[in-house]
Amino acid sequence: QVQLVESGGGLVQAGESLRLSCAASGRTISTYVLGWFRQAPGKERESVASINSSGNNLAYVNSVKGRFTISRDNAKNTVYLQMNSLKPEDTAVYYCAVGPRWSGAELDSSKYNYWGQGTQVTVSS
């Protein structure tokens, strides 16, 4: 099994940036699809971004395209989410997750097997 720990969340003003990190432990995740998801109060979980094992296949939900960038450092067993030009509607708990092995980027949350505990991102107006 693998454990995932998100960090980097916080309170920022609209237009500012945050960089989220998700460190995996317990096993190597270098061959797995990784994803970021978020859930705002009273709403269902929403996919945000995904990246394949080699980092050459990326996927984003339309609302974050051009603002967010997902990346990974397999040597550090870590996935990142750079969040620029943050908006109040980005406020949510952000989760990282491990998906299929040797697959393309995947935004379907049902295909992910392991989830972190989440980190809170709050964007004020």
Backbone as a chain_set.jsonl record, in Angstrom:
{"seq": "QVQLVESGGGLVQAGESLRLSCAASGRTISTYVLGWFRQAPGKERESVASINSSGNNLAYVNSVKGRFTISRDNAKNTVYLQMNSLKPEDTAVYYCAVGPRWSGAELDSSKYNYWGQGTQVTVSS", "coords": {"N": [[0.815, -1.159, 0.0], [0.277, 2.357, -0.384], [1.006, 5.538, 1.0], [-0.163, 8.86, 0.925], [0.652, 12.234, 1.225], [-0.449, 15.426, 1.276], [0.636, 18.823, 0.888], [1.192, 22.376, 1.268], [-1.04, 23.935, 0.966], [-3.182, 26.751, 1.83], [-4.159, 30.088, 2.847], [-4.88, 32.535, 0.554], [-4.966, 35.553, -1.444], [-7.14, 36.458, -4.169], [-5.772, 36.014, -7.394], [-3.219, 35.429, -6.598], [-0.65, 32.879, -6.039], [-0.153, 29.361, -5.427], [1.706, 26.443, -4.567], [1.149, 23.145, -4.557], [2.14, 20.116, -3.008], [2.551, 16.591, -3.137], [3.579, 13.97, -1.433], [4.595, 10.661, -1.709], [4.74, 7.601, 0.085], [5.838, 4.356, 1.186], [5.707, 2.833, -1.127], [7.05, 2.834, -4.478], [5.889, 5.16, -6.842], [6.381, 5.709, -9.437], [5.59, 4.516, -11.83], [2.918, 4.914, -12.142], [-0.191, 6.501, -13.02], [-0.965, 9.751, -11.89], [-3.013, 12.019, -10.026], [-4.766, 15.13, -9.352], [-7.403, 16.271, -7.355], [-10.374, 17.992, -6.241], [-12.577, 19.221, -3.679], [-15.209, 21.192, -2.884], [-17.065, 22.774, -0.201], [-20.198, 21.233, 0.273], [-20.341, 20.327, -2.332], [-19.749, 17.941, -4.985], [-16.877, 15.818, -5.478], [-14.351, 16.949, -7.683], [-12.495, 16.498, -10.611], [-9.196, 17.709, -11.319], [-6.532, 17.721, -12.457], [-4.234, 15.573, -14.236], [-1.51, 13.289, -14.692], [0.659, 11.252, -16.598], [2.927, 8.416, -16.173], [5.505, 9.012, -17.237], [5.331, 11.694, -17.611], [4.685, 12.937, -19.997], [2.12, 13.109, -20.882], [-0.618, 14.933, -20.217], [-3.534, 16.089, -18.475], [-6.267, 18.301, -17.975], [-8.96, 19.806, -16.192], [-11.335, 21.965, -17.723], [-11.736, 24.433, -16.404], [-9.366, 25.11, -15.134], [-7.362, 25.208, -16.974], [-4.505, 26.7, -18.378], [-3.965, 28.06, -16.065], [-3.27, 26.307, -13.969], [-0.69, 23.878, -13.382], [0.329, 20.597, -13.611], [2.876, 18.468, -12.403], [5.599, 16.126, -12.004], [8.054, 14.503, -9.968], [9.747, 11.846, -10.238], [11.998, 10.779, -9.009], [11.825, 11.82, -6.489], [9.48, 10.783, -5.685], [7.099, 12.24, -5.826], [4.349, 14.384, -6.589], [3.251, 17.447, -8.053], [1.258, 20.444, -7.937], [1.06, 23.338, -9.479], [-0.456, 26.339, -8.91], [-1.7, 29.077, -10.319], [-2.879, 32.482, -10.62], [-5.13, 32.402, -8.894], [-8.566, 31.944, -8.05], [-11.564, 32.831, -6.215], [-13.419, 30.741, -6.562], [-11.797, 28.551, -6.718], [-11.453, 27.659, -4.204], [-11.236, 24.993, -2.011], [-10.86, 21.652, -0.676], [-7.978, 20.023, -1.56], [-6.962, 17.064, -3.102], [-4.558, 14.518, -3.683], [-4.002, 11.623, -5.735], [-3.436, 8.157, -6.59], [-3.482, 6.438, -9.593], [-4.177, 4.229, -12.376], [-1.655, 1.852, -13.472], [0.921, 2.369, -15.832], [-0.598, 3.875, -17.723], [-2.454, 6.352, -19.618], [-2.934, 9.89, -18.89], [-5.599, 10.498, -16.627], [-8.792, 11.563, -15.894], [-10.998, 10.55, -14.654], [-12.247, 9.967, -11.615], [-12.998, 7.555, -10.472], [-11.215, 5.668, -11.251], [-9.007, 5.798, -9.695], [-7.024, 4.597, -7.018], [-5.733, 5.05, -4.539], [-5.73, 7.547, -2.073], [-4.873, 10.767, -0.754], [-5.075, 12.676, 2.35], [-5.785, 15.282, 1.98], [-5.448, 18.85, 1.44], [-6.159, 22.112, 2.511], [-7.217, 24.748, 0.482], [-7.776, 28.1, 0.346], [-9.169, 30.86, -1.156], [-9.414, 34.211, -1.07], [-11.522, 37.01, -1.891]], "CA": [[0.0, 0.0, 0.0], [0.984, 3.62, -0.463], [0.442, 6.666, 1.719], [0.012, 10.124, 0.236], [0.523, 13.38, 2.116], [-0.461, 16.699, 0.575], [1.074, 19.99, 1.632], [1.3, 23.595, 0.488], [-2.265, 24.703, 0.963], [-3.213, 27.907, 2.697], [-5.069, 31.191, 2.553], [-4.29, 33.531, -0.329], [-5.894, 36.451, -2.112], [-7.362, 36.216, -5.585], [-4.672, 36.422, -8.245], [-1.955, 34.918, -6.089], [-0.283, 31.526, -6.434], [0.235, 28.347, -4.462], [2.253, 25.214, -5.119], [0.829, 21.994, -3.742], [2.989, 18.947, -3.144], [2.012, 15.33, -2.645], [4.677, 13.031, -1.256], [4.169, 9.285, -1.525], [5.619, 6.725, 0.837], [5.376, 2.986, 1.257], [6.081, 2.185, -2.372], [7.375, 3.721, -5.577], [4.733, 5.475, -7.674], [6.906, 6.229, -10.693], [4.957, 3.88, -12.984], [1.479, 5.09, -12.025], [-0.859, 7.766, -13.279], [-1.244, 10.53, -10.696], [-4.011, 13.048, -10.261], [-5.219, 16.067, -8.327], [-8.843, 16.445, -7.305], [-10.758, 18.947, -5.214], [-13.953, 19.174, -3.236], [-15.664, 22.372, -2.17], [-18.161, 22.454, 0.725], [-21.504, 21.013, -0.312], [-20.255, 19.912, -3.724], [-19.1, 16.668, -5.254], [-15.479, 15.851, -5.844], [-14.109, 17.358, -9.05], [-11.147, 16.276, -11.105], [-8.467, 18.933, -11.622], [-5.424, 17.482, -13.367], [-3.655, 14.241, -14.187], [-0.244, 13.149, -15.391], [1.065, 9.861, -16.726], [4.147, 8.065, -15.455], [6.675, 9.685, -17.789], [5.105, 13.125, -17.607], [4.476, 13.46, -21.339], [0.689, 13.111, -21.159], [-1.253, 15.722, -19.17], [-4.94, 16.388, -18.666], [-6.777, 19.308, -17.053], [-10.333, 20.236, -16.328], [-11.328, 23.218, -18.471], [-11.733, 25.609, -15.552], [-8.026, 25.427, -14.639], [-6.408, 25.249, -18.079], [-3.819, 27.972, -18.487], [-3.655, 28.58, -14.731], [-2.662, 25.254, -13.151], [0.228, 22.973, -14.044], [0.693, 19.408, -12.859], [4.185, 17.937, -12.73], [6.021, 15.08, -11.079], [9.465, 14.204, -9.824], [9.736, 10.437, -9.859], [13.109, 10.524, -8.102], [11.377, 12.217, -5.157], [8.206, 10.126, -5.416], [6.257, 13.381, -5.503], [3.618, 15.078, -7.644], [3.02, 18.838, -7.699], [0.256, 21.221, -8.648], [1.303, 24.775, -9.441], [-1.738, 27.003, -9.057], [-1.521, 30.504, -10.542], [-4.083, 33.281, -10.864], [-6.183, 31.739, -8.13], [-9.866, 32.584, -7.963], [-12.339, 32.34, -5.071], [-14.052, 29.476, -6.883], [-10.827, 27.477, -6.537], [-11.457, 27.271, -2.798], [-11.63, 23.594, -1.847], [-9.84, 20.737, -0.194], [-7.324, 19.408, -2.708], [-6.485, 15.718, -2.848], [-3.83, 13.793, -4.713], [-4.395, 10.227, -5.798], [-2.694, 7.254, -7.464], [-4.383, 5.754, -10.494], [-3.706, 3.009, -13.048], [-0.258, 1.718, -13.827], [1.233, 2.383, -17.265], [-1.756, 4.373, -18.428], [-2.455, 7.761, -19.925], [-3.554, 10.775, -17.913], [-6.969, 10.051, -16.402], [-9.57, 12.476, -15.062], [-12.098, 9.817, -14.04], [-11.823, 9.683, -10.249], [-13.288, 6.177, -10.112], [-10.083, 4.834, -11.648], [-7.915, 6.018, -8.749], [-7.085, 3.602, -5.963], [-5.203, 5.537, -3.277], [-6.002, 8.964, -1.893], [-4.346, 11.457, 0.402], [-6.045, 13.252, 3.275], [-6.191, 16.575, 1.473], [-4.931, 20.095, 1.979], [-7.14, 23.161, 2.293], [-6.863, 25.949, -0.264], [-8.808, 29.117, 0.481], [-8.851, 32.044, -1.945], [-10.296, 35.305, -0.706], [-11.758, 38.002, -2.93]], "C": [[0.879, 1.251, 0.0], [0.242, 4.665, 0.367], [0.799, 7.955, 0.996], [-0.246, 11.266, 1.21], [0.637, 14.652, 1.306], [0.033, 17.813, 1.49], [1.084, 21.198, 0.697], [0.039, 24.426, 0.419], [-2.192, 25.878, 1.919], [-4.24, 28.911, 2.258], [-4.335, 32.234, 1.723], [-5.383, 34.423, -0.889], [-6.028, 36.086, -3.579], [-6.217, 36.795, -6.408], [-3.322, 35.911, -7.808], [-1.772, 33.45, -6.46], [0.017, 30.65, -5.234], [0.809, 27.162, -5.212], [1.969, 24.087, -4.142], [1.794, 20.859, -4.038], [2.27, 17.736, -2.575], [3.144, 14.325, -2.618], [4.133, 11.643, -0.957], [5.21, 8.511, -0.735], [5.016, 5.33, 0.889], [5.679, 2.179, 0.015], [6.382, 3.241, -3.428], [6.158, 3.918, -6.47], [5.142, 5.93, -9.067], [6.226, 5.664, -11.927], [3.45, 4.103, -13.033], [1.022, 6.465, -12.494], [-1.148, 8.448, -11.941], [-2.245, 11.629, -11.025], [-4.218, 13.951, -9.065], [-6.72, 16.257, -8.474], [-9.174, 17.447, -6.213], [-12.236, 18.798, -4.885], [-14.259, 20.412, -2.407], [-16.814, 21.984, -1.249], [-19.495, 22.323, 0.006], [-21.505, 20.563, -1.751], [-19.544, 18.576, -3.852], [-17.635, 16.879, -5.613], [-15.328, 16.127, -7.333], [-12.678, 17.034, -9.437], [-10.513, 17.601, -11.495], [-7.411, 18.698, -12.688], [-4.903, 16.072, -13.191], [-2.394, 14.212, -15.029], [0.137, 11.675, -15.455], [2.447, 9.653, -16.127], [5.377, 8.826, -15.938], [6.525, 11.197, -17.845], [4.88, 13.743, -18.968], [3.015, 13.456, -21.772], [-0.008, 13.766, -19.98], [-2.716, 15.946, -19.51], [-5.397, 17.36, -17.591], [-8.265, 19.497, -17.267], [-10.323, 21.646, -16.924], [-11.175, 24.458, -17.588], [-10.351, 26.005, -15.038], [-6.991, 25.489, -15.748], [-5.819, 26.651, -18.226], [-3.44, 28.58, -17.162], [-2.902, 27.566, -13.867], [-1.74, 24.4, -14.006], [0.545, 21.802, -13.122], [2.061, 18.924, -13.332], [4.548, 16.864, -11.713], [7.527, 14.95, -11.084], [9.541, 12.771, -9.322], [10.879, 10.076, -8.918], [12.741, 10.859, -6.665], [10.045, 11.588, -4.778], [7.123, 11.146, -5.067], [5.578, 13.925, -6.751], [3.265, 16.474, -7.142], [1.841, 19.402, -8.48], [0.57, 22.693, -8.439], [0.007, 25.484, -9.793], [-1.501, 28.509, -9.139], [-2.862, 31.18, -10.781], [-5.294, 32.694, -10.151], [-7.429, 32.609, -8.02], [-10.612, 32.064, -6.742], [-13.004, 30.998, -5.339], [-13.096, 28.291, -6.861], [-10.772, 26.981, -5.1], [-12.014, 25.86, -2.635], [-10.547, 22.865, -1.071], [-9.283, 20.005, -1.403], [-6.703, 18.082, -2.3], [-5.611, 15.242, -4.002], [-4.202, 12.326, -4.636], [-3.531, 9.469, -6.798], [-3.679, 6.447, -8.287], [-3.774, 4.525, -11.131], [-2.212, 3.036, -13.321], [-0.106, 1.701, -15.341], [0.032, 2.791, -18.11], [-1.577, 5.841, -18.757], [-3.109, 8.574, -18.819], [-5.054, 10.512, -17.84], [-7.685, 10.979, -15.443], [-10.791, 11.823, -14.426], [-11.67, 9.373, -12.647], [-12.061, 8.241, -9.831], [-12.149, 5.234, -10.445], [-8.885, 4.979, -10.724], [-8.111, 5.167, -7.5], [-6.662, 4.109, -4.589], [-5.314, 7.043, -3.224], [-5.315, 9.516, -0.66], [-5.458, 12.03, 1.253], [-6.504, 14.643, 2.873], [-5.508, 17.742, 2.156], [-5.876, 21.224, 1.575], [-6.53, 24.33, 1.527], [-8.032, 26.915, -0.168], [-8.353, 30.378, -0.229], [-9.872, 33.116, -1.613], [-10.405, 36.294, -1.85], [-11.381, 39.396, -2.485]], "O": [[2.062, 1.202, 0.339], [-0.988, 4.673, 0.427], [1.92, 8.122, 0.515], [-1.243, 11.263, 1.933], [1.682, 14.934, 0.719], [-0.131, 17.752, 2.709], [0.995, 21.049, -0.521], [0.055, 25.524, -0.138], [-1.262, 25.99, 2.717], [-5.085, 28.632, 1.408], [-3.299, 32.753, 2.136], [-6.569, 34.098, -0.821], [-5.131, 35.475, -4.16], [-5.753, 37.908, -6.161], [-2.366, 35.957, -8.583], [-2.628, 32.852, -7.112], [0.392, 31.135, -4.167], [0.442, 26.906, -6.359], [2.489, 24.078, -3.026], [2.212, 20.665, -5.179], [1.475, 17.853, -1.642], [3.614, 13.88, -3.665], [3.309, 11.471, -0.059], [6.411, 8.741, -0.873], [3.819, 5.153, 0.662], [5.887, 0.968, 0.094], [6.008, 4.404, -3.279], [5.474, 2.955, -6.816], [4.323, 6.482, -9.801], [6.282, 6.287, -12.987], [2.774, 3.531, -13.888], [1.746, 7.454, -12.382], [-1.53, 7.79, -10.974], [-2.313, 12.108, -12.157], [-3.897, 13.601, -7.929], [-7.237, 16.387, -9.583], [-8.34, 17.722, -5.35], [-13.031, 18.319, -5.693], [-13.648, 20.648, -1.365], [-17.474, 20.972, -1.484], [-19.878, 23.195, -0.775], [-22.573, 20.426, -2.347], [-18.833, 18.141, -2.947], [-17.219, 17.972, -5.997], [-16.086, 15.602, -8.149], [-11.752, 17.276, -8.663], [-11.203, 18.513, -11.949], [-7.387, 19.39, -13.706], [-5.095, 15.448, -12.147], [-2.229, 15.003, -15.957], [-0.04, 10.938, -14.485], [3.067, 10.595, -15.632], [6.205, 9.24, -15.127], [7.499, 11.905, -18.102], [4.882, 14.968, -19.088], [2.713, 13.771, -22.924], [0.001, 13.231, -18.872], [-3.095, 15.988, -20.681], [-4.975, 17.266, -16.438], [-8.768, 19.363, -18.382], [-9.41, 22.429, -16.66], [-10.543, 25.431, -17.999], [-10.176, 27.123, -14.554], [-5.832, 25.799, -15.475], [-6.538, 27.65, -18.202], [-2.663, 29.534, -17.128], [-1.997, 27.936, -13.119], [-1.973, 24.218, -15.201], [0.978, 21.997, -11.986], [2.363, 18.967, -14.524], [3.884, 16.714, -10.687], [8.191, 15.249, -12.077], [9.414, 12.516, -8.125], [10.743, 9.157, -8.109], [13.272, 10.262, -5.729], [9.532, 11.824, -3.684], [6.337, 10.947, -4.14], [6.16, 13.927, -7.836], [3.01, 16.667, -5.953], [1.48, 18.899, -9.543], [0.368, 23.23, -7.35], [-0.563, 25.251, -10.86], [-1.144, 29.141, -8.145], [-3.853, 30.526, -11.103], [-6.354, 32.515, -10.751], [-7.352, 33.833, -7.911], [-10.324, 30.962, -6.274], [-13.138, 30.19, -4.42], [-13.532, 27.146, -6.974], [-10.111, 25.983, -4.814], [-13.128, 25.57, -3.069], [-9.459, 23.395, -0.842], [-10.04, 19.428, -2.184], [-6.009, 17.988, -1.288], [-5.896, 15.532, -5.164], [-4.659, 11.843, -3.6], [-2.971, 10.051, -7.726], [-4.604, 5.843, -7.745], [-2.95, 3.847, -10.517], [-1.591, 4.097, -13.391], [-0.91, 1.09, -16.047], [-0.306, 2.128, -19.09], [-0.67, 6.499, -18.246], [-3.754, 8.024, -17.926], [-5.706, 10.325, -18.867], [-7.244, 11.168, -14.309], [-11.546, 12.494, -13.723], [-10.818, 8.494, -12.514], [-11.392, 7.748, -8.923], [-12.128, 4.102, -9.961], [-7.852, 4.347, -10.947], [-9.224, 5.035, -6.991], [-7.183, 3.643, -3.576], [-5.03, 7.734, -4.203], [-5.188, 8.829, 0.354], [-6.638, 11.893, 0.929], [-7.515, 15.13, 3.38], [-5.051, 17.641, 3.294], [-6.336, 21.281, 0.435], [-5.465, 24.835, 1.882], [-9.151, 26.584, -0.558], [-7.278, 30.906, 0.057], [-11.067, 32.938, -1.854], [-9.5, 36.408, -2.676], [-11.522, 40.348, -3.252]]}, "num_chains": 1, "name": "protein.A"}
